[in-house]
Amino acid sequence: MLPHRLTLPLLLTLIVLGDGSPVPAQQGGSNREQFTNKSRFKIPFRFDAAELEQLGAREVELWESRDRGATWKARNRVAPTAGKFQYEATESGSYWFCLKLIDRNQNLHPNSAPRAGLKVYVDLDLPQVDLQLSQGSPGTVQISWNLSDDALELNTLRLRIRQPQREWKEHSIRRAATGSDDIRVEGTGKFEAELAVADLAGNETIERQSIQIRGAGNSPTSTRGEKIATRQRDPGGDRLEMASQFPGPRSKGVKPVAAAPQVDRSTPATPVADAGTGPKNVRRTSTSETTTATPRTVRYVNTLQFDLKYRLRDVAPDEKIPVELWMTADGGASWQLASRDDAGRSPLQVTVEQPGEYGVQLAWQRPSGRGASRPQDGTPPRDLFIVDRRAPELELLGVQSSHKGNIQTVTIRWRAADEHFSDTPIRLLWGPTAEGPWSEAIADLPNDGRYDWKPESQLPDSIFVRLEARDQAGNLRIAESPRPVRLSTGGLEDETQPGNDAAPLSDDSTR
């Protein structure tokens, strides 16, 4: 058994970094649930060598709990010399950890019930932002917003506005999840607003909207802006430290987010998905969402509410034929009536409760009896709609400038992942400052993790680099270098933090 003077929890320290890079262990730390937006990380550990020898320890075992300590299971074993565990979270939610030693006789130390030494909440979801602009009384614009996230950090809420023909400036607002403010407009033209907020894990959503302010007697027109999703505010990664003591479980009141997608498909007569009527906090997706669906196709949207346009063949324009929309969320095992349009006039509005895969099919019938009957339970859907509101994962791993003769090469390395990437989801941009303006270097890059950019025009002595990763639903993730890359001398001020490895990560590092 363990010597009396050995207190196992005090001997080990776990540090979790989202980029998979180990850092020097630190004693102490908090045993509160800590937040990270990384799904892959390492859990380094450290034990006193003399104590391990005295114990006869042969392996270190990692235990995990997904229900905040109610139940535990052993996850993995490594030799004490390994110094770390590789861990990959499968979804958002709570992940609690503890370590046990296994001696030469396969006994566990300590042999008591597991107690959490590291409590992590993995949050892979972006805050949802609904930003709306409207022209109220003459000369004013009303800005209203609604924010939604299980771990919203309201002190990060900020609003910038740009008056017509003016520069951007900060505008003070009340830090609340729901609110509004009236702003006096200076002149006519385009008025823009940009709202940004982050959650406790560092996921940040930036929503930009604009409204065209016209003169007296004319109605304003609103133009949807772009939602920008930024994975992390601190490029150095998240440091989650092992607690030096083990108090009882304490919850921050954050509800676990189970990211189990439902199923959603569609098989209308001739349907077209249109996200134009969906919630304003989601950026309008690409034109691929508005093309006519054909049997056995997959289409992507990033809203929970969208219009399903359809066309009934051989139907006169003045002929009113009731149309029913049937949906399945279980691959066709069961179908439910989602909506009905007695006038038979496209579009039908589709509303789902959560992201996932959904099948849809239209049913209609003429008085003569001709038409399309409702799908029977057990009938697989012929078309698929995937509702995806999660931005891709994207990390900028390194930027290096080099010269060979008169040819300059800027090598960019990254890691990106998404379940719904196209073949060419990456876009590279550069800017003279951290605030831009951003110019496109190249678009439609494959997700190869590396690109050697040979600029065709003269660049400044130093530049900032921006990468964009967009999935087929239109969700966007941006990674920017926080420090400039020097080009004139071939030197580098890359975007990685001191102590982090800017080289491409091996398979071992990313698991």
PDB file of N, CA and C in Angstrom, residues 285-348:
ATOM      1  N   THR A 285     -26.730  31.277 -46.224  1.00  0.00           N
ATOM      2  CA  THR A 285     -25.786  30.325 -46.779  1.00  0.00           C
ATOM      3  C   THR A 285     -25.629  30.516 -48.278  1.00  0.00           C
ATOM      4  N   SER A 286     -24.788  29.682 -48.863  1.00  0.00           N
ATOM      5  CA  SER A 286     -24.425  29.845 -50.263  1.00  0.00           C
ATOM      6  C   SER A 286     -25.574  29.459 -51.180  1.00  0.00           C
ATOM      7  N   THR A 287     -25.376  29.720 -52.472  1.00  0.00           N
ATOM      8  CA  THR A 287     -26.437  29.459 -53.431  1.00  0.00           C
ATOM      9  C   THR A 287     -26.715  27.979 -53.600  1.00  0.00           C
ATOM     10  N   SER A 288     -25.855  27.122 -53.080  1.00  0.00           N
ATOM     11  CA  SER A 288     -26.126  25.690 -53.194  1.00  0.00           C
ATOM     12  C   SER A 288     -27.384  25.316 -52.443  1.00  0.00           C
ATOM     13  N   GLU A 289     -27.822  26.141 -51.479  1.00  0.00           N
ATOM     14  CA  GLU A 289     -29.033  25.851 -50.740  1.00  0.00           C
ATOM     15  C   GLU A 289     -30.287  26.155 -51.552  1.00  0.00           C
ATOM     16  N   THR A 290     -30.167  26.923 -52.597  1.00  0.00           N
ATOM     17  CA  THR A 290     -31.354  27.377 -53.296  1.00  0.00           C
ATOM     18  C   THR A 290     -31.494  26.762 -54.678  1.00  0.00           C
ATOM     19  N   THR A 291     -30.773  25.694 -54.921  1.00  0.00           N
ATOM     20  CA  THR A 291     -30.929  25.003 -56.190  1.00  0.00           C
ATOM     21  C   THR A 291     -31.936  23.881 -56.035  1.00  0.00           C
ATOM     22  N   THR A 292     -32.571  23.507 -57.121  1.00  0.00           N
ATOM     23  CA  THR A 292     -33.619  22.503 -57.068  1.00  0.00           C
ATOM     24  C   THR A 292     -33.047  21.160 -56.653  1.00  0.00           C
ATOM     25  N   ALA A 293     -33.702  20.531 -55.665  1.00  0.00           N
ATOM     26  CA  ALA A 293     -33.240  19.237 -55.192  1.00  0.00           C
ATOM     27  C   ALA A 293     -33.638  18.153 -56.181  1.00  0.00           C
ATOM     28  N   THR A 294     -32.793  17.186 -56.356  1.00  0.00           N
ATOM     29  CA  THR A 294     -33.094  16.008 -57.160  1.00  0.00           C
ATOM     30  C   THR A 294     -33.028  14.805 -56.249  1.00  0.00           C
ATOM     31  N   PRO A 295     -33.612  13.680 -56.630  1.00  0.00           N
ATOM     32  CA  PRO A 295     -33.625  12.515 -55.742  1.00  0.00           C
ATOM     33  C   PRO A 295     -32.227  12.121 -55.279  1.00  0.00           C
ATOM     34  N   ARG A 296     -32.156  11.714 -54.024  1.00  0.00           N
ATOM     35  CA  ARG A 296     -30.931  11.212 -53.405  1.00  0.00           C
ATOM     36  C   ARG A 296     -29.833  12.274 -53.388  1.00  0.00           C
ATOM     37  N   THR A 297     -30.192  13.486 -53.063  1.00  0.00           N
ATOM     38  CA  THR A 297     -29.214  14.552 -52.901  1.00  0.00           C
ATOM     39  C   THR A 297     -29.167  14.975 -51.443  1.00  0.00           C
ATOM     40  N   VAL A 298     -28.078  15.631 -51.082  1.00  0.00           N
ATOM     41  CA  VAL A 298     -27.904  16.167 -49.735  1.00  0.00           C
ATOM     42  C   VAL A 298     -27.736  17.669 -49.857  1.00  0.00           C
ATOM     43  N   ARG A 299     -28.506  18.420 -49.078  1.00  0.00           N
ATOM     44  CA  ARG A 299     -28.399  19.869 -49.085  1.00  0.00           C
ATOM     45  C   ARG A 299     -28.196  20.346 -47.659  1.00  0.00           C
ATOM     46  N   TYR A 300     -27.506  21.484 -47.542  1.00  0.00           N
ATOM     47  CA  TYR A 300     -27.076  21.978 -46.246  1.00  0.00           C
ATOM     48  C   TYR A 300     -27.662  23.361 -45.991  1.00  0.00           C
ATOM     49  N   VAL A 301     -28.083  23.587 -44.757  1.00  0.00           N
ATOM     50  CA  VAL A 301     -28.498  24.912 -44.305  1.00  0.00           C
ATOM     51  C   VAL A 301     -27.918  25.129 -42.915  1.00  0.00           C
ATOM     52  N   ASN A 302     -27.805  26.400 -42.505  1.00  0.00           N
ATOM     53  CA  ASN A 302     -27.297  26.676 -41.159  1.00  0.00           C
ATOM     54  C   ASN A 302     -28.304  27.455 -40.333  1.00  0.00           C
ATOM     55  N   THR A 303     -29.595  27.214 -40.594  1.00  0.00           N
ATOM     56  CA  THR A 303     -30.645  27.830 -39.803  1.00  0.00           C
ATOM     57  C   THR A 303     -31.598  26.749 -39.313  1.00  0.00           C
ATOM     58  N   LEU A 304     -32.288  27.045 -38.228  1.00  0.00           N
ATOM     59  CA  LEU A 304     -33.317  26.136 -37.729  1.00  0.00           C
ATOM     60  C   LEU A 304     -34.659  26.401 -38.396  1.00  0.00           C
ATOM     61  N   GLN A 305     -34.725  27.453 -39.177  1.00  0.00           N
ATOM     62  CA  GLN A 305     -35.957  27.801 -39.880  1.00  0.00           C
ATOM     63  C   GLN A 305     -35.590  28.240 -41.295  1.00  0.00           C
ATOM     64  N   PHE A 306     -36.191  27.616 -42.266  1.00  0.00           N
ATOM     65  CA  PHE A 306     -35.896  27.981 -43.650  1.00  0.00           C
ATOM     66  C   PHE A 306     -37.120  27.691 -44.507  1.00  0.00           C
ATOM     67  N   ASP A 307     -37.144  28.298 -45.676  1.00  0.00           N
ATOM     68  CA  ASP A 307     -38.253  28.110 -46.607  1.00  0.00           C
ATOM     69  C   ASP A 307     -37.953  26.968 -47.565  1.00  0.00           C
ATOM     70  N   LEU A 308     -38.943  26.134 -47.778  1.00  0.00           N
ATOM     71  CA  LEU A 308     -38.836  25.045 -48.738  1.00  0.00           C
ATOM     72  C   LEU A 308     -39.698  25.411 -49.946  1.00  0.00           C
ATOM     73  N   LYS A 309     -39.039  25.874 -50.985  1.00  0.00           N
ATOM     74  CA  LYS A 309     -39.759  26.206 -52.212  1.00  0.00           C
ATOM     75  C   LYS A 309     -40.026  24.933 -53.009  1.00  0.00           C
ATOM     76  N   TYR A 310     -41.148  24.905 -53.674  1.00  0.00           N
ATOM     77  CA  TYR A 310     -41.478  23.716 -54.452  1.00  0.00           C
ATOM     78  C   TYR A 310     -42.239  24.140 -55.712  1.00  0.00           C
ATOM     79  N   ARG A 311     -42.332  23.202 -56.633  1.00  0.00           N
ATOM     80  CA  ARG A 311     -43.065  23.431 -57.871  1.00  0.00           C
ATOM     81  C   ARG A 311     -43.815  22.156 -58.226  1.00  0.00           C
ATOM     82  N   LEU A 312     -45.132  22.262 -58.365  1.00  0.00           N
ATOM     83  CA  LEU A 312     -45.952  21.130 -58.766  1.00  0.00           C
ATOM     84  C   LEU A 312     -46.054  21.123 -60.285  1.00  0.00           C
ATOM     85  N   ARG A 313     -45.647  20.047 -60.879  1.00  0.00           N
ATOM     86  CA  ARG A 313     -45.651  19.963 -62.333  1.00  0.00           C
ATOM     87  C   ARG A 313     -47.082  19.797 -62.864  1.00  0.00           C
ATOM     88  N   ASP A 314     -47.308  20.359 -64.023  1.00  0.00           N
ATOM     89  CA  ASP A 314     -48.598  20.225 -64.718  1.00  0.00           C
ATOM     90  C   ASP A 314     -49.756  20.767 -63.889  1.00  0.00           C
ATOM     91  N   VAL A 315     -49.498  21.839 -63.143  1.00  0.00           N
ATOM     92  CA  VAL A 315     -50.541  22.484 -62.352  1.00  0.00           C
ATOM     93  C   VAL A 315     -50.700  23.907 -62.848  1.00  0.00           C
ATOM     94  N   ALA A 316     -51.920  24.300 -63.168  1.00  0.00           N
ATOM     95  CA  ALA A 316     -52.172  25.648 -63.660  1.00  0.00           C
ATOM     96  C   ALA A 316     -51.917  26.666 -62.555  1.00  0.00           C
ATOM     97  N   PRO A 317     -51.480  27.886 -62.914  1.00  0.00           N
ATOM     98  CA  PRO A 317     -51.169  28.895 -61.898  1.00  0.00           C
ATOM     99  C   PRO A 317     -52.342  29.225 -60.984  1.00  0.00           C
ATOM    100  N   ASP A 318     -53.585  29.147 -61.512  1.00  0.00           N
ATOM    101  CA  ASP A 318     -54.742  29.508 -60.690  1.00  0.00           C
ATOM    102  C   ASP A 318     -55.364  28.307 -59.991  1.00  0.00           C
ATOM    103  N   GLU A 319     -54.741  27.155 -60.122  1.00  0.00           N
ATOM    104  CA  GLU A 319     -55.275  25.943 -59.504  1.00  0.00           C
ATOM    105  C   GLU A 319     -54.759  25.824 -58.074  1.00  0.00           C
ATOM    106  N   LYS A 320     -55.667  25.734 -57.106  1.00  0.00           N
ATOM    107  CA  LYS A 320     -55.294  25.638 -55.702  1.00  0.00           C
ATOM    108  C   LYS A 320     -55.361  24.184 -55.256  1.00  0.00           C
ATOM    109  N   ILE A 321     -54.208  23.643 -54.952  1.00  0.00           N
ATOM    110  CA  ILE A 321     -54.110  22.253 -54.515  1.00  0.00           C
ATOM    111  C   ILE A 321     -53.425  22.224 -53.156  1.00  0.00           C
ATOM    112  N   PRO A 322     -54.093  21.726 -52.115  1.00  0.00           N
ATOM    113  CA  PRO A 322     -53.445  21.652 -50.796  1.00  0.00           C
ATOM    114  C   PRO A 322     -52.177  20.801 -50.850  1.00  0.00           C
ATOM    115  N   VAL A 323     -51.149  21.296 -50.192  1.00  0.00           N
ATOM    116  CA  VAL A 323     -49.855  20.611 -50.157  1.00  0.00           C
ATOM    117  C   VAL A 323     -49.475  20.361 -48.704  1.00  0.00           C
ATOM    118  N   GLU A 324     -49.058  19.145 -48.400  1.00  0.00           N
ATOM    119  CA  GLU A 324     -48.610  18.782 -47.056  1.00  0.00           C
ATOM    120  C   GLU A 324     -47.107  18.532 -47.068  1.00  0.00           C
ATOM    121  N   LEU A 325     -46.461  18.957 -46.000  1.00  0.00           N
ATOM    122  CA  LEU A 325     -45.034  18.690 -45.825  1.00  0.00           C
ATOM    123  C   LEU A 325     -44.872  17.642 -44.736  1.00  0.00           C
ATOM    124  N   TRP A 326     -44.277  16.515 -45.089  1.00  0.00           N
ATOM    125  CA  TRP A 326     -44.012  15.437 -44.139  1.00  0.00           C
ATOM    126  C   TRP A 326     -42.517  15.373 -43.880  1.00  0.00           C
ATOM    127  N   MET A 327     -42.172  15.121 -42.612  1.00  0.00           N
ATOM    128  CA  MET A 327     -40.767  15.099 -42.221  1.00  0.00           C
ATOM    129  C   MET A 327     -40.466  13.856 -41.401  1.00  0.00           C
ATOM    130  N   THR A 328     -39.216  13.423 -41.487  1.00  0.00           N
ATOM    131  CA  THR A 328     -38.729  12.320 -40.663  1.00  0.00           C
ATOM    132  C   THR A 328     -37.408  12.712 -40.034  1.00  0.00           C
ATOM    133  N   ALA A 329     -37.238  12.325 -38.783  1.00  0.00           N
ATOM    134  CA  ALA A 329     -35.988  12.584 -38.076  1.00  0.00           C
ATOM    135  C   ALA A 329     -35.278  11.293 -37.712  1.00  0.00           C
ATOM    136  N   ASP A 330     -35.744  10.173 -38.240  1.00  0.00           N
ATOM    137  CA  ASP A 330     -35.135   8.880 -37.908  1.00  0.00           C
ATOM    138  C   ASP A 330     -34.899   8.040 -39.158  1.00  0.00           C
ATOM    139  N   GLY A 331     -34.576   8.697 -40.254  1.00  0.00           N
ATOM    140  CA  GLY A 331     -34.236   7.975 -41.468  1.00  0.00           C
ATOM    141  C   GLY A 331     -35.403   7.338 -42.178  1.00  0.00           C
ATOM    142  N   GLY A 332     -36.629   7.755 -41.853  1.00  0.00           N
ATOM    143  CA  GLY A 332     -37.806   7.217 -42.515  1.00  0.00           C
ATOM    144  C   GLY A 332     -38.558   6.193 -41.705  1.00  0.00           C
ATOM    145  N   ALA A 333     -38.065   5.837 -40.523  1.00  0.00           N
ATOM    146  CA  ALA A 333     -38.785   4.880 -39.680  1.00  0.00           C
ATOM    147  C   ALA A 333     -40.167   5.409 -39.326  1.00  0.00           C
ATOM    148  N   SER A 334     -40.259   6.708 -39.099  1.00  0.00           N
ATOM    149  CA  SER A 334     -41.552   7.330 -38.828  1.00  0.00           C
ATOM    150  C   SER A 334     -41.592   8.696 -39.496  1.00  0.00           C
ATOM    151  N   TRP A 335     -42.776   9.077 -39.970  1.00  0.00           N
ATOM    152  CA  TRP A 335     -42.982  10.363 -40.634  1.00  0.00           C
ATOM    153  C   TRP A 335     -44.055  11.136 -39.896  1.00  0.00           C
ATOM    154  N   GLN A 336     -43.884  12.451 -39.820  1.00  0.00           N
ATOM    155  CA  GLN A 336     -44.862  13.309 -39.170  1.00  0.00           C
ATOM    156  C   GLN A 336     -45.248  14.446 -40.110  1.00  0.00           C
ATOM    157  N   LEU A 337     -46.511  14.861 -40.016  1.00  0.00           N
ATOM    158  CA  LEU A 337     -46.974  16.012 -40.780  1.00  0.00           C
ATOM    159  C   LEU A 337     -46.412  17.275 -40.139  1.00  0.00           C
ATOM    160  N   ALA A 338     -45.609  18.020 -40.894  1.00  0.00           N
ATOM    161  CA  ALA A 338     -44.944  19.203 -40.353  1.00  0.00           C
ATOM    162  C   ALA A 338     -45.722  20.476 -40.630  1.00  0.00           C
ATOM    163  N   SER A 339     -46.300  20.609 -41.815  1.00  0.00           N
ATOM    164  CA  SER A 339     -47.090  21.797 -42.127  1.00  0.00           C
ATOM    165  C   SER A 339     -47.979  21.505 -43.326  1.00  0.00           C
ATOM    166  N   ARG A 340     -48.940  22.407 -43.531  1.00  0.00           N
ATOM    167  CA  ARG A 340     -49.901  22.231 -44.622  1.00  0.00           C
ATOM    168  C   ARG A 340     -50.188  23.593 -45.236  1.00  0.00           C
ATOM    169  N   ASP A 341     -50.234  23.634 -46.541  1.00  0.00           N
ATOM    170  CA  ASP A 341     -50.544  24.861 -47.274  1.00  0.00           C
ATOM    171  C   ASP A 341     -51.763  24.585 -48.142  1.00  0.00           C
ATOM    172  N   ASP A 342     -52.924  25.085 -47.698  1.00  0.00           N
ATOM    173  CA  ASP A 342     -54.165  24.808 -48.423  1.00  0.00           C
ATOM    174  C   ASP A 342     -54.204  25.493 -49.780  1.00  0.00           C
ATOM    175  N   ALA A 343     -53.445  26.587 -49.927  1.00  0.00           N
ATOM    176  CA  ALA A 343     -53.458  27.306 -51.198  1.00  0.00           C
ATOM    177  C   ALA A 343     -52.500  26.704 -52.213  1.00  0.00           C
ATOM    178  N   GLY A 344     -51.594  25.855 -51.742  1.00  0.00           N
ATOM    179  CA  GLY A 344     -50.634  25.250 -52.659  1.00  0.00           C
ATOM    180  C   GLY A 344     -49.690  26.243 -53.282  1.00  0.00           C
ATOM    181  N   ARG A 345     -49.292  27.219 -52.505  1.00  0.00           N
ATOM    182  CA  ARG A 345     -48.416  28.267 -53.011  1.00  0.00           C
ATOM    183  C   ARG A 345     -47.058  28.178 -52.315  1.00  0.00           C
ATOM    184  N   SER A 346     -46.032  27.930 -53.087  1.00  0.00           N
ATOM    185  CA  SER A 346     -44.668  27.873 -52.544  1.00  0.00           C
ATOM    186  C   SER A 346     -44.288  29.246 -51.991  1.00  0.00           C
ATOM    187  N   PRO A 347     -43.493  29.328 -50.899  1.00  0.00           N
ATOM    188  CA  PRO A 347     -42.797  28.227 -50.225  1.00  0.00           C
ATOM    189  C   PRO A 347     -43.545  27.747 -48.983  1.00  0.00           C
ATOM    190  N   LEU A 348     -43.092  26.605 -48.458  1.00  0.00           N
ATOM    191  CA  LEU A 348     -43.500  26.120 -47.149  1.00  0.00           C
ATOM    192  C   LEU A 348     -42.394  26.431 -46.154  1.00  0.00           C
TER     193      LEU A 348
END
